[in-house]
mmCIF file of C-alpha atoms and ligand atoms in Angstrom:
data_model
loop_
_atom_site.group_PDB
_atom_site.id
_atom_site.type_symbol
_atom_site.label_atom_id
_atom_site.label_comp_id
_atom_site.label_asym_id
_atom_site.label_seq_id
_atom_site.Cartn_x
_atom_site.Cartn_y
_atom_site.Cartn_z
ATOM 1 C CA UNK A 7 -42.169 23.480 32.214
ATOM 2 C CA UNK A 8 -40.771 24.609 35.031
ATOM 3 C CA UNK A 9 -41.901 28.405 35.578
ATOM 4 C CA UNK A 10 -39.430 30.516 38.360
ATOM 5 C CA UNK A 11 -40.099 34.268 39.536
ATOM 6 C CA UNK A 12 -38.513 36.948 37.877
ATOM 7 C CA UNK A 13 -35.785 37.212 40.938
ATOM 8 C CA UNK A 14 -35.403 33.339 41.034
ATOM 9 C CA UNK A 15 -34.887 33.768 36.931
ATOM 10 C CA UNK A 16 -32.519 36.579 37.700
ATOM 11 C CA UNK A 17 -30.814 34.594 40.276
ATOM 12 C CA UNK A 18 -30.332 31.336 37.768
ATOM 13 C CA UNK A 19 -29.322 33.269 34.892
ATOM 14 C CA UNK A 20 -26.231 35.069 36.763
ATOM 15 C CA UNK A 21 -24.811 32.034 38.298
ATOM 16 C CA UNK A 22 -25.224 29.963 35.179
ATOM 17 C CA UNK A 23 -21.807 29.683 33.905
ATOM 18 C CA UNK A 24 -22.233 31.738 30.489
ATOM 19 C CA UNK A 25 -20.645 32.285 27.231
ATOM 20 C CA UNK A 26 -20.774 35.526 24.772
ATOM 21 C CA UNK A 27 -19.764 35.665 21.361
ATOM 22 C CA UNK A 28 -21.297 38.956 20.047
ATOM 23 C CA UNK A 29 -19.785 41.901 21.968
ATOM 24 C CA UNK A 30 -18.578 45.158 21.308
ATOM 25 C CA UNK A 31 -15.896 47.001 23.444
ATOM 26 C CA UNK A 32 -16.411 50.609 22.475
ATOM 27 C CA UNK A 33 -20.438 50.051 22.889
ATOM 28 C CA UNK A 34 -19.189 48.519 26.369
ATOM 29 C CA UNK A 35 -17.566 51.364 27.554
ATOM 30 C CA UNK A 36 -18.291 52.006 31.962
ATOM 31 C CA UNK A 37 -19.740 55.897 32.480
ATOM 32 C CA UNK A 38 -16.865 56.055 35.307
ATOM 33 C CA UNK A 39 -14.090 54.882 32.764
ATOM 34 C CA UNK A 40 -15.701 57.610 29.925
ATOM 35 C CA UNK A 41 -15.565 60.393 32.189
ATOM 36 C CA UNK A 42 -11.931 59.947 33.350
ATOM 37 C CA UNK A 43 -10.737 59.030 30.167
ATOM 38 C CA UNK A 44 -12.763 62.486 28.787
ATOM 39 C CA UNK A 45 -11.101 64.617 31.877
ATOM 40 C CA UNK A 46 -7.606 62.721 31.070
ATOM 41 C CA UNK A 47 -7.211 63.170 27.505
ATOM 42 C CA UNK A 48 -9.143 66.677 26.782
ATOM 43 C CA UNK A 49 -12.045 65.218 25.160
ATOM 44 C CA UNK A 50 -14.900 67.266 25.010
ATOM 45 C CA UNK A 51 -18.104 65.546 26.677
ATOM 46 C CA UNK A 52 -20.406 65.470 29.286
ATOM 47 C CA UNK A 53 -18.684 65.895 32.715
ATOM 48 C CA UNK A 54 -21.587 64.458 35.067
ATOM 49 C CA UNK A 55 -21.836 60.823 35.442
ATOM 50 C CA UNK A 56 -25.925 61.358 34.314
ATOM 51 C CA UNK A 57 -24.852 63.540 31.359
ATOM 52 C CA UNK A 58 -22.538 60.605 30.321
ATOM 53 C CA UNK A 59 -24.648 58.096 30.918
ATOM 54 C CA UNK A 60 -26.939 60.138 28.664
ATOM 55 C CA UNK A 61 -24.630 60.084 26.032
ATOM 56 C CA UNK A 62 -23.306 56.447 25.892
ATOM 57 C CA UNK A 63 -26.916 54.499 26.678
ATOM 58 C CA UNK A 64 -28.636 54.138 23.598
ATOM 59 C CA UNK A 65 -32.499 55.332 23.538
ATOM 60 C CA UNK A 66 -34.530 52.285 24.137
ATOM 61 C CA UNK A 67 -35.494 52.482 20.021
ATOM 62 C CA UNK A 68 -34.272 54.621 17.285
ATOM 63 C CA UNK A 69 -35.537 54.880 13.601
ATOM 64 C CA UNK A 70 -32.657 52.600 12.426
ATOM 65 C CA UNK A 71 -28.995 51.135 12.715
ATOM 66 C CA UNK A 72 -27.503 54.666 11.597
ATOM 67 C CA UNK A 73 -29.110 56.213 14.402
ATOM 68 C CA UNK A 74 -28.275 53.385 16.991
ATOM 69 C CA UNK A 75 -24.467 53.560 15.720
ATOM 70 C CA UNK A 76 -24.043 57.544 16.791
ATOM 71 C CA UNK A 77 -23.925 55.806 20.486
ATOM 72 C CA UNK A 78 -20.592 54.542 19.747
ATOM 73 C CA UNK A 79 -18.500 57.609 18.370
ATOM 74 C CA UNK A 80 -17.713 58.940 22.112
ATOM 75 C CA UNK A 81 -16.715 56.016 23.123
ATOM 76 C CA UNK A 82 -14.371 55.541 19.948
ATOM 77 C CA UNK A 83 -12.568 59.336 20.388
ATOM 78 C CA UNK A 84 -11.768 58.658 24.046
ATOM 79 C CA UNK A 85 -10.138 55.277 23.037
ATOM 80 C CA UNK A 86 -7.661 56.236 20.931
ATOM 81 C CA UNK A 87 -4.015 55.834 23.105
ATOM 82 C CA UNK A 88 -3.059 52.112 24.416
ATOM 83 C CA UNK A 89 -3.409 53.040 27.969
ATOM 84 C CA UNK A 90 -7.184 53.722 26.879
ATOM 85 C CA UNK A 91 -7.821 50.400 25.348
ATOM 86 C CA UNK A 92 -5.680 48.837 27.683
ATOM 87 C CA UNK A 93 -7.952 49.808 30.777
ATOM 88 C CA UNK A 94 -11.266 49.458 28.808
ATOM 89 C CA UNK A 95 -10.118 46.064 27.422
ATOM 90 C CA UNK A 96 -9.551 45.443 31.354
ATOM 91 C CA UNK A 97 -13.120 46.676 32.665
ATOM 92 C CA UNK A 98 -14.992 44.587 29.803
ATOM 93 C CA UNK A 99 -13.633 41.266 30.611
ATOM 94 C CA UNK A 100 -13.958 42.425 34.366
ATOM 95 C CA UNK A 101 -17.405 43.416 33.362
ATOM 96 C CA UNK A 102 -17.954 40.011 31.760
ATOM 97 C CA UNK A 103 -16.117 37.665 34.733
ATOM 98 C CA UNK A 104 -18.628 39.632 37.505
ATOM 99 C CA UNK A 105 -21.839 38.458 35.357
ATOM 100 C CA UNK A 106 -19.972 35.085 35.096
ATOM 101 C CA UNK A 107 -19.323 34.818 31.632
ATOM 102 C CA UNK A 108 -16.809 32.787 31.251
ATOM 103 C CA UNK A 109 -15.973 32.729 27.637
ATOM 104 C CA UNK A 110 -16.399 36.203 26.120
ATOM 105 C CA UNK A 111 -15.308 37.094 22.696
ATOM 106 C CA UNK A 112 -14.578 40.459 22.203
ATOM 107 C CA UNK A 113 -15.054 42.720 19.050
ATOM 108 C CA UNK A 114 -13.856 46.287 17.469
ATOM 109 C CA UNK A 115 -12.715 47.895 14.855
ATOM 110 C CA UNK A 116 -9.041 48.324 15.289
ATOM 111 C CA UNK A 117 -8.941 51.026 12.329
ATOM 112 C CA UNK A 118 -11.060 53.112 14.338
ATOM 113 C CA UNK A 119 -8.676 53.475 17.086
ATOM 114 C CA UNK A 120 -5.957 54.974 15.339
ATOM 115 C CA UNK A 121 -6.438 58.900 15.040
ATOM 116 C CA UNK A 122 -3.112 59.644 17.323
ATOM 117 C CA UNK A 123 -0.501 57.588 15.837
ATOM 118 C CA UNK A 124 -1.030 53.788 16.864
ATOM 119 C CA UNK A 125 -1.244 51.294 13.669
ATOM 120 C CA UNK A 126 -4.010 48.964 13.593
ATOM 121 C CA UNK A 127 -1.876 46.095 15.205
ATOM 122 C CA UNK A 128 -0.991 48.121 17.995
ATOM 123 C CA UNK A 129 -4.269 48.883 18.926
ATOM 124 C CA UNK A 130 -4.881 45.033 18.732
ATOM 125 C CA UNK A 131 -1.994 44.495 21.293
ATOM 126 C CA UNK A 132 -3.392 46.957 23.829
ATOM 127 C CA UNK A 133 -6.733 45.259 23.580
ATOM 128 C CA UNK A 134 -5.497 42.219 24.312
ATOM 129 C CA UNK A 135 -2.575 43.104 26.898
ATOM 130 C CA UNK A 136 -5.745 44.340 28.834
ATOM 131 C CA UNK A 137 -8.602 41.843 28.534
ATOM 132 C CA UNK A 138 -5.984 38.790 28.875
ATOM 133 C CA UNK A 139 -4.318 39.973 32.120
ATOM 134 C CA UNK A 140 -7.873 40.501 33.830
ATOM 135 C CA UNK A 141 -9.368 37.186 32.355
ATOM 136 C CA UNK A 142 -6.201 35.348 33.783
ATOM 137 C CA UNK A 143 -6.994 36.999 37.341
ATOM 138 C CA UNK A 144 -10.646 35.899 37.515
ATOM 139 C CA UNK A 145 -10.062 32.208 35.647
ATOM 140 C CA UNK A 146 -12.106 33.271 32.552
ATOM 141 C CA UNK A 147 -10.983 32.768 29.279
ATOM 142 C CA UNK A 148 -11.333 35.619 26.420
ATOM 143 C CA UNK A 149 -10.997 35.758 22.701
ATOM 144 C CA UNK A 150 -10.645 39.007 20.518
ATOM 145 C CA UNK A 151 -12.337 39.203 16.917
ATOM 146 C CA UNK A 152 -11.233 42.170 14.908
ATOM 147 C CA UNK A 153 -14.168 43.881 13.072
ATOM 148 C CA UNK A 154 -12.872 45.894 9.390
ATOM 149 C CA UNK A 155 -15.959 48.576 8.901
ATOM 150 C CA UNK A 156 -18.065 48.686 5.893
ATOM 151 C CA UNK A 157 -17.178 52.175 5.626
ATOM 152 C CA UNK A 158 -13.609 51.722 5.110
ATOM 153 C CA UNK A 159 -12.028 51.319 2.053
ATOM 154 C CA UNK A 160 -10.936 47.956 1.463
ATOM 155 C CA UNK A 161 -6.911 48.631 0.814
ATOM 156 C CA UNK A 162 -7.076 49.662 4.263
ATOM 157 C CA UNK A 163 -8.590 46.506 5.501
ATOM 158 C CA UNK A 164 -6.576 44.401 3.458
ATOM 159 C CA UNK A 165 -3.709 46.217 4.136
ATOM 160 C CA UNK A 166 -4.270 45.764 8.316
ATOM 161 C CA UNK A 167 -4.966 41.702 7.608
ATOM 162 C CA UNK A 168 -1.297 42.103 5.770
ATOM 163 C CA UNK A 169 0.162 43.352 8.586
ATOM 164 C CA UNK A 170 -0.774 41.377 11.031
ATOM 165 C CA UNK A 171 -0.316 38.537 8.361
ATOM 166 C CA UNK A 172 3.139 39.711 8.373
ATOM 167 C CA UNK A 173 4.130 40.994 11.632
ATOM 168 C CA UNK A 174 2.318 38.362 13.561
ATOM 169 C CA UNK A 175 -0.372 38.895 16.084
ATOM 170 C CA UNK A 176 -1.606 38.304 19.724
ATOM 171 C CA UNK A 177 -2.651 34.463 20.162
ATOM 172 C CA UNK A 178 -6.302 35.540 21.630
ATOM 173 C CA UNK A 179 -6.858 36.839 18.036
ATOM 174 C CA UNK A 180 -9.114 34.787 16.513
ATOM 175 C CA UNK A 181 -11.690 36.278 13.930
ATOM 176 C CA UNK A 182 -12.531 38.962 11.749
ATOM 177 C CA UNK A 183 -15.498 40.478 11.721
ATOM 178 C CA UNK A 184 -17.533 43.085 9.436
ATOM 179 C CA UNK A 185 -19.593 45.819 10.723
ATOM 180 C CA UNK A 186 -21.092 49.626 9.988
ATOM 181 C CA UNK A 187 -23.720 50.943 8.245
ATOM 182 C CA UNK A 188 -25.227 48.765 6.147
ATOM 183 C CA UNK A 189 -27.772 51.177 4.467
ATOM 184 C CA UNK A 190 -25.208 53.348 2.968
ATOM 185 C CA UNK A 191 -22.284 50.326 2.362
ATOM 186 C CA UNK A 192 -24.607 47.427 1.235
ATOM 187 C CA UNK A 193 -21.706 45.145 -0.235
ATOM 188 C CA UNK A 194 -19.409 43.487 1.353
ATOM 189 C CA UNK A 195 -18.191 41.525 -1.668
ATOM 190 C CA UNK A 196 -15.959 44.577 -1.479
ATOM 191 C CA UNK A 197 -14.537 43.602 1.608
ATOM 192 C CA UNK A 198 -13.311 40.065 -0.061
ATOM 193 C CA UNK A 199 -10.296 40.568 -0.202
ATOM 194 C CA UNK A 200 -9.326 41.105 3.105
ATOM 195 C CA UNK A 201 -12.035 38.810 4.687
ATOM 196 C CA UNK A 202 -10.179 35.543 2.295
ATOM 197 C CA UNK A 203 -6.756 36.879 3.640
ATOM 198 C CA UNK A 204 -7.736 36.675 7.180
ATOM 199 C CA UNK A 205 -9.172 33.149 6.270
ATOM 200 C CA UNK A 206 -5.630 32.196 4.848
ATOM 201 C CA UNK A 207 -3.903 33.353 8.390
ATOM 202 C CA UNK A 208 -6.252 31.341 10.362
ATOM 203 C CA UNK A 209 -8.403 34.001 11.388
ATOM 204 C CA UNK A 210 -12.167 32.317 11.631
ATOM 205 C CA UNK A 211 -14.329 34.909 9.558
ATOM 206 C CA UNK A 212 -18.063 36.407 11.050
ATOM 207 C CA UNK A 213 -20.238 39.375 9.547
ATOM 208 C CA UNK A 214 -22.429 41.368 10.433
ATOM 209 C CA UNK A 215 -25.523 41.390 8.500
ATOM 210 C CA UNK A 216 -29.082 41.852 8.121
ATOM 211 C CA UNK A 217 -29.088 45.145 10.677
ATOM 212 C CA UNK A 218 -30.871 46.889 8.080
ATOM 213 C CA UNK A 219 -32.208 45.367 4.630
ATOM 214 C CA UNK A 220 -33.337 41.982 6.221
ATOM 215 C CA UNK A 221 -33.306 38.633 4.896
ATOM 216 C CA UNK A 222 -31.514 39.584 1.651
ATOM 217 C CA UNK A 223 -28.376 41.342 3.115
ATOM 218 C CA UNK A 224 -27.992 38.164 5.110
ATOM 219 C CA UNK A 225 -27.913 35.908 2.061
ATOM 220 C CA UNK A 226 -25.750 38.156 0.421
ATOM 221 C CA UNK A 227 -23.397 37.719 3.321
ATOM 222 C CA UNK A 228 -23.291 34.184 2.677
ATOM 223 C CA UNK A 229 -21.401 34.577 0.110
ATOM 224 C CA UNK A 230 -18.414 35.168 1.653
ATOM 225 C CA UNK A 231 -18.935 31.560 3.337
ATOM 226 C CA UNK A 232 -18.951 32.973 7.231
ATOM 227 C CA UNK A 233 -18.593 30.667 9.992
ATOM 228 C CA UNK A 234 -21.436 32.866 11.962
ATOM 229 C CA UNK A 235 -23.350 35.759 11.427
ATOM 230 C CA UNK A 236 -23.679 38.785 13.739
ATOM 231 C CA UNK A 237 -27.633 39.399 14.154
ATOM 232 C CA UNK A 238 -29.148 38.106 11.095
ATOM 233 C CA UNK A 239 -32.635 37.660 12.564
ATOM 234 C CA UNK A 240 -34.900 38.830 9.526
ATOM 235 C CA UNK A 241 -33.672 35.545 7.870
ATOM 236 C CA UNK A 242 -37.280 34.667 9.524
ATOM 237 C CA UNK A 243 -38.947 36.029 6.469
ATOM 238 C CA UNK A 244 -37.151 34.181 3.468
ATOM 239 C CA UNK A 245 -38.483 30.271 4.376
ATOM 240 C CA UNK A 246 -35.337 29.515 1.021
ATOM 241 C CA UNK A 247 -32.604 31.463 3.409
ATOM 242 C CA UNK A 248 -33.956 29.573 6.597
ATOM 243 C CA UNK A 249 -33.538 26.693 5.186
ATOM 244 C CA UNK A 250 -29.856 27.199 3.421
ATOM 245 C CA UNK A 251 -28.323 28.715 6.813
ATOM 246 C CA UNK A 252 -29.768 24.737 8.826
ATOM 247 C CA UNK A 253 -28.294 23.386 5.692
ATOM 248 C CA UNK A 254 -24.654 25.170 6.082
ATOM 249 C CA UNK A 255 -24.755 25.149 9.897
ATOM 250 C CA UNK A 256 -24.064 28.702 9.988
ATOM 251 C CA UNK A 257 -24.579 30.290 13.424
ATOM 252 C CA UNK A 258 -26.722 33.372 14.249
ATOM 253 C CA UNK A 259 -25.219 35.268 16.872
ATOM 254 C CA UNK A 260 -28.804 37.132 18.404
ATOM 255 C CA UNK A 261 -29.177 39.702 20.177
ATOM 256 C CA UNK A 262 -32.999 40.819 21.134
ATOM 257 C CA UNK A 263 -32.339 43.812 23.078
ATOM 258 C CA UNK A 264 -30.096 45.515 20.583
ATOM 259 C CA UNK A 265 -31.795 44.439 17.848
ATOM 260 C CA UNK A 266 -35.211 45.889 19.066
ATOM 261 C CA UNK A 267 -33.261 49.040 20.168
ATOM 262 C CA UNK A 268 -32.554 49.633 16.201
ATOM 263 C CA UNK A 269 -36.126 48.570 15.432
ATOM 264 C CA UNK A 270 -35.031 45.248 13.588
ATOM 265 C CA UNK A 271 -38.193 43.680 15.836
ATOM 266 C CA UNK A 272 -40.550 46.183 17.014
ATOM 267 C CA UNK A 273 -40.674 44.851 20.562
ATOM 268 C CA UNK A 274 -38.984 41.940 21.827
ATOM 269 C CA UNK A 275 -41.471 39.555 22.363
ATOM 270 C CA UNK A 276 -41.458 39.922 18.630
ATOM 271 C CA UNK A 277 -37.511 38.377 18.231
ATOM 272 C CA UNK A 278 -37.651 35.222 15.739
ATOM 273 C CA UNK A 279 -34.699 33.693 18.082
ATOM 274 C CA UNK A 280 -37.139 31.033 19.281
ATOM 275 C CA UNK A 281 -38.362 30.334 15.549
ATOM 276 C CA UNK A 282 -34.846 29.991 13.802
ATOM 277 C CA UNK A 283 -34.241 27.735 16.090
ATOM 278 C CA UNK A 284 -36.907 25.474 15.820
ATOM 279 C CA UNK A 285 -36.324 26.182 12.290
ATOM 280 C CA UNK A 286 -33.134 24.267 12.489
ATOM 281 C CA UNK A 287 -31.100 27.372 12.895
ATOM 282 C CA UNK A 288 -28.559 27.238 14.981
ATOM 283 C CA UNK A 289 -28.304 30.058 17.268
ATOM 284 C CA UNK A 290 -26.701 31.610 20.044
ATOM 285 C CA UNK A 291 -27.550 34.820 22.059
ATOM 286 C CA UNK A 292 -25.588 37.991 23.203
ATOM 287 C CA UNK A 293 -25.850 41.013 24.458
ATOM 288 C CA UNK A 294 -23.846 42.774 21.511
ATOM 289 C CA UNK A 295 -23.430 46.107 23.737
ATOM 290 C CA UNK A 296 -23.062 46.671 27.448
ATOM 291 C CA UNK A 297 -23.532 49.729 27.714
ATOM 292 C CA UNK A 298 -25.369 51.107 24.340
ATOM 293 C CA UNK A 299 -28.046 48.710 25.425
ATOM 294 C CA UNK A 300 -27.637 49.015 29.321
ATOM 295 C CA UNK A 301 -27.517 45.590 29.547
ATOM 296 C CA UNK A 302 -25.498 42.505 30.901
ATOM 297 C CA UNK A 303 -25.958 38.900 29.691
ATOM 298 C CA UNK A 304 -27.301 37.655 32.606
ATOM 299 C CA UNK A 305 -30.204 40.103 31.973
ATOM 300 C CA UNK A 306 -30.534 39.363 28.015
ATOM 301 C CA UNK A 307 -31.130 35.857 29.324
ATOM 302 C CA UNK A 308 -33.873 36.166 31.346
ATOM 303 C CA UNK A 309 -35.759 38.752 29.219
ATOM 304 C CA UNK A 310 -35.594 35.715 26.593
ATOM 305 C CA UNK A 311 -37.409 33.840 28.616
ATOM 306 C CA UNK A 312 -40.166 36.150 30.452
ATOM 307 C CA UNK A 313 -40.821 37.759 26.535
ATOM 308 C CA UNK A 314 -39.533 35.498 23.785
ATOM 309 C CA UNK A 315 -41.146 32.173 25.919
ATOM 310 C CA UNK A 316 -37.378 30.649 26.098
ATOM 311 C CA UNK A 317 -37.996 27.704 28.472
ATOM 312 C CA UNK A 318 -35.171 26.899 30.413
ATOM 313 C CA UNK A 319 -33.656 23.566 29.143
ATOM 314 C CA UNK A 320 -33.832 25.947 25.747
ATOM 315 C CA UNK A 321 -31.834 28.716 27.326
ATOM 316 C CA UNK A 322 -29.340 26.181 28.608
ATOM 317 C CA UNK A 323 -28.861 24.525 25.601
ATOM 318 C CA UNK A 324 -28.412 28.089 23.772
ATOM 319 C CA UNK A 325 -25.665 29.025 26.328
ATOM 320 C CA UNK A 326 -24.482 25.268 25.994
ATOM 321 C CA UNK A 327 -24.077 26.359 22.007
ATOM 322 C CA UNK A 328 -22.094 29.041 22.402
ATOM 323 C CA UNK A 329 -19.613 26.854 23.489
ATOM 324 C CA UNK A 330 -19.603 24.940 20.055
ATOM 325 C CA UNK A 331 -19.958 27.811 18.022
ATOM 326 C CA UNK A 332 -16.936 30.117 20.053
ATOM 327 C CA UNK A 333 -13.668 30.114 17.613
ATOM 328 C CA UNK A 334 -11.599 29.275 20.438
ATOM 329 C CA UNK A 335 -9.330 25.662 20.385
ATOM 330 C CA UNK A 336 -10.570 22.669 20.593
ATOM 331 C CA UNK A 337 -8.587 21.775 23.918
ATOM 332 C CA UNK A 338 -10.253 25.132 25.753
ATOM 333 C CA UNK A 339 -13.640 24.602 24.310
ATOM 334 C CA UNK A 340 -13.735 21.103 25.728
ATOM 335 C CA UNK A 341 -12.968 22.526 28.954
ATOM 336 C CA UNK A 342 -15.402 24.882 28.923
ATOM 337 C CA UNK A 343 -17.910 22.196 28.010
ATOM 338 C CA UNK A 344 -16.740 20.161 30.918
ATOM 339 C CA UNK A 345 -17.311 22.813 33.521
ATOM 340 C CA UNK A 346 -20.321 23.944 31.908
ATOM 341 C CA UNK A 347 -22.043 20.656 32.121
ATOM 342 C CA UNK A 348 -20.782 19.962 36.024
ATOM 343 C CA UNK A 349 -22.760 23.132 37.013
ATOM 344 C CA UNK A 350 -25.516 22.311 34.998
ATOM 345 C CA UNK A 351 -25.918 18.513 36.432
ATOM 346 C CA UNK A 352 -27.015 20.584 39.551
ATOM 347 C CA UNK A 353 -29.929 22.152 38.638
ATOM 348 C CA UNK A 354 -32.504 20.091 37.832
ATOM 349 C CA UNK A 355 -34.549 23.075 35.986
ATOM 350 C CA UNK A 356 -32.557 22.989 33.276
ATOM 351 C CA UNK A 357 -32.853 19.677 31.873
ATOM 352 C CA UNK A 358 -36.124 19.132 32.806
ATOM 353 C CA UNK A 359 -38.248 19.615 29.489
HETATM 354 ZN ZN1 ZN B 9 -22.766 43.703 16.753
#
């Protein structure tokens, strides 16, 4: 195997063209952005770019997910006007097009963002307006999942699928998602409802699961037959649920840095990434936050390889996989393949086992 210095690694893994499926735009939110958007719209917080920073960075572990999730309610009360998400739709697939990812999919709870008067479809509108006109400027291409939370009650969420059901929605809408707490909202059989509604519409469906309670919150989620999983990575400890996610091809959407920020792994060197997918897994890997885990992709992929022992043809083909697992069309994933596997022909590394 071919072994590079960590700035050679650093070098590789930001040119490589890249694609993210697990991302979060209020846990991506830029200090600079925060503190305008703070002095704009009367928002109490910090006022110092440090004292922000303070606030939005996660600590690099916490006791839990609850404690990892108190990151994200800043961000959510300054984003909660179209201009808002507009502009930090805009930085985030800036964000992503500088660390050349090429195919991001981005993810949030449109519920959350509606406090001052915008309905749920609005908010999906302004996300989009924002993230599509910046991905067209740079040549990327960018897909938006809407998450429904755990928390919420599930008229609400089915009610928002019914709208946009209804009323019709933004073509980059592609997914629904499900996400919160999962120690004090366990079931998200609840959520049915409005997860098989989204399914009728076309939307691809991903959860969240396994955050807290491990292998057996993840095979709970499979009951609601997702196409992917966000996180997942205690499935490691039930052999039975290894084997039935190879069996159903579901895709884990990692993501080490996060996940050992909310103690899922204690450190991670410790992430079972490499051993789900030698498992017969299939897996891709993210980021999940930009700015909650201080992060960029380019960076999650070469800590997989210096601590997780990712070789290179293995990181490749991961980044290749997010490609076939992204819920984009057919006609734009090819594409993406296409360019993906001109860059790649160049660099002998990467196919060298
Ligand atoms: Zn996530």
């Amino acid at each position: 195997m071919t072994r590079l210095d960590a700035r050679s690694l650093r070098a590789l893994t930001l040119a490589m063209p890249k694609a993210e499926l697990h991302l979060h735009l209020d846990g991506s939110l830029r200090i600079d952005t925060a503190l305008d958007l703070a002095r704009t719209r009367g928002v109490e917080a910090p006022t110092t770019f440090e004292g922000m920073r303070s606030v939005l960075v996660g600590p690099d572990q916490v006791a839990d997910q609850a404690q990892l999730l108190l990151a994200f309610d800043l961000p959510i009360a300054l984003m909660q006007d179209a201009e808002a998400l507009e502009r930090t739709a805009a930085d985030l697939a800036e964000d992503k097009a500088r660390d050349n990812v090429r195919y991001a999919e981005i993810r949030w709870a449109p519920l959350l963002h509606t406090e001052k008067g915008l309905g749920g479809r609005d908010v999906v509108e302004a996300v989009w307006r924002g993230a599509e006109r910046t991905a067209r400027r740079y040549g990327t291409e960018v897909r938006l999942i809407a998450t429904l939370m755990r928390s919420h009650a599930p008229e609400a969420n089915l009610a928002f699928i019914e709208d946009l059901a209804t009323r019709g929605y933004p073509d980059g809408l592609v997914a629904v998602d499900l996400a919160g707490q999962e120690a004090r909202f366990p079931d998200p059989e609840l959520h049915r409802p409005a997860i098989e509604r989204a399914r009728a519409i076309g939307l691809h469906v991903t959860l969240h699961a396994g955050e807290w309670g491990g292998a057996a919150q993840v095979k709970r989620s499979l009951a609601l037959d997702p196409e992917r999983i966000a996180h997942g990575p205690r499935s490691i400890d039930d052999p039975s649920l290894v084997a039935e996610l190879a069996r159903r091809g579901t895709w884990l959407d990692l993501c080490p840095t996060s996940n050992t920020q909310a103690s899922v792994v204690p450190t991670i060197a410790d992430h079972p990434l490499r051993r789900l997918a030698e498992a017969g897994v299939r897996v891709t890997l993210n980021t999940d936050d930009l700015t909650v885990s201080d992060i960029t992709l380019s960076e999650e992929y070469a800590r997989a390889v210096e601590h997780i022992g990712v070789t290179l043809p293995e990181l490749w083909r991961l980044d290749l996989a997010a490609v076939e697992a992204a819920f984009c069309d057919d006609g734009t994933k090819a594409a993406l393949r296409d360019a993906f596997l001109a860059w790649g022909a160049g660099i002998p590394e990467l196919v060298a086992g």
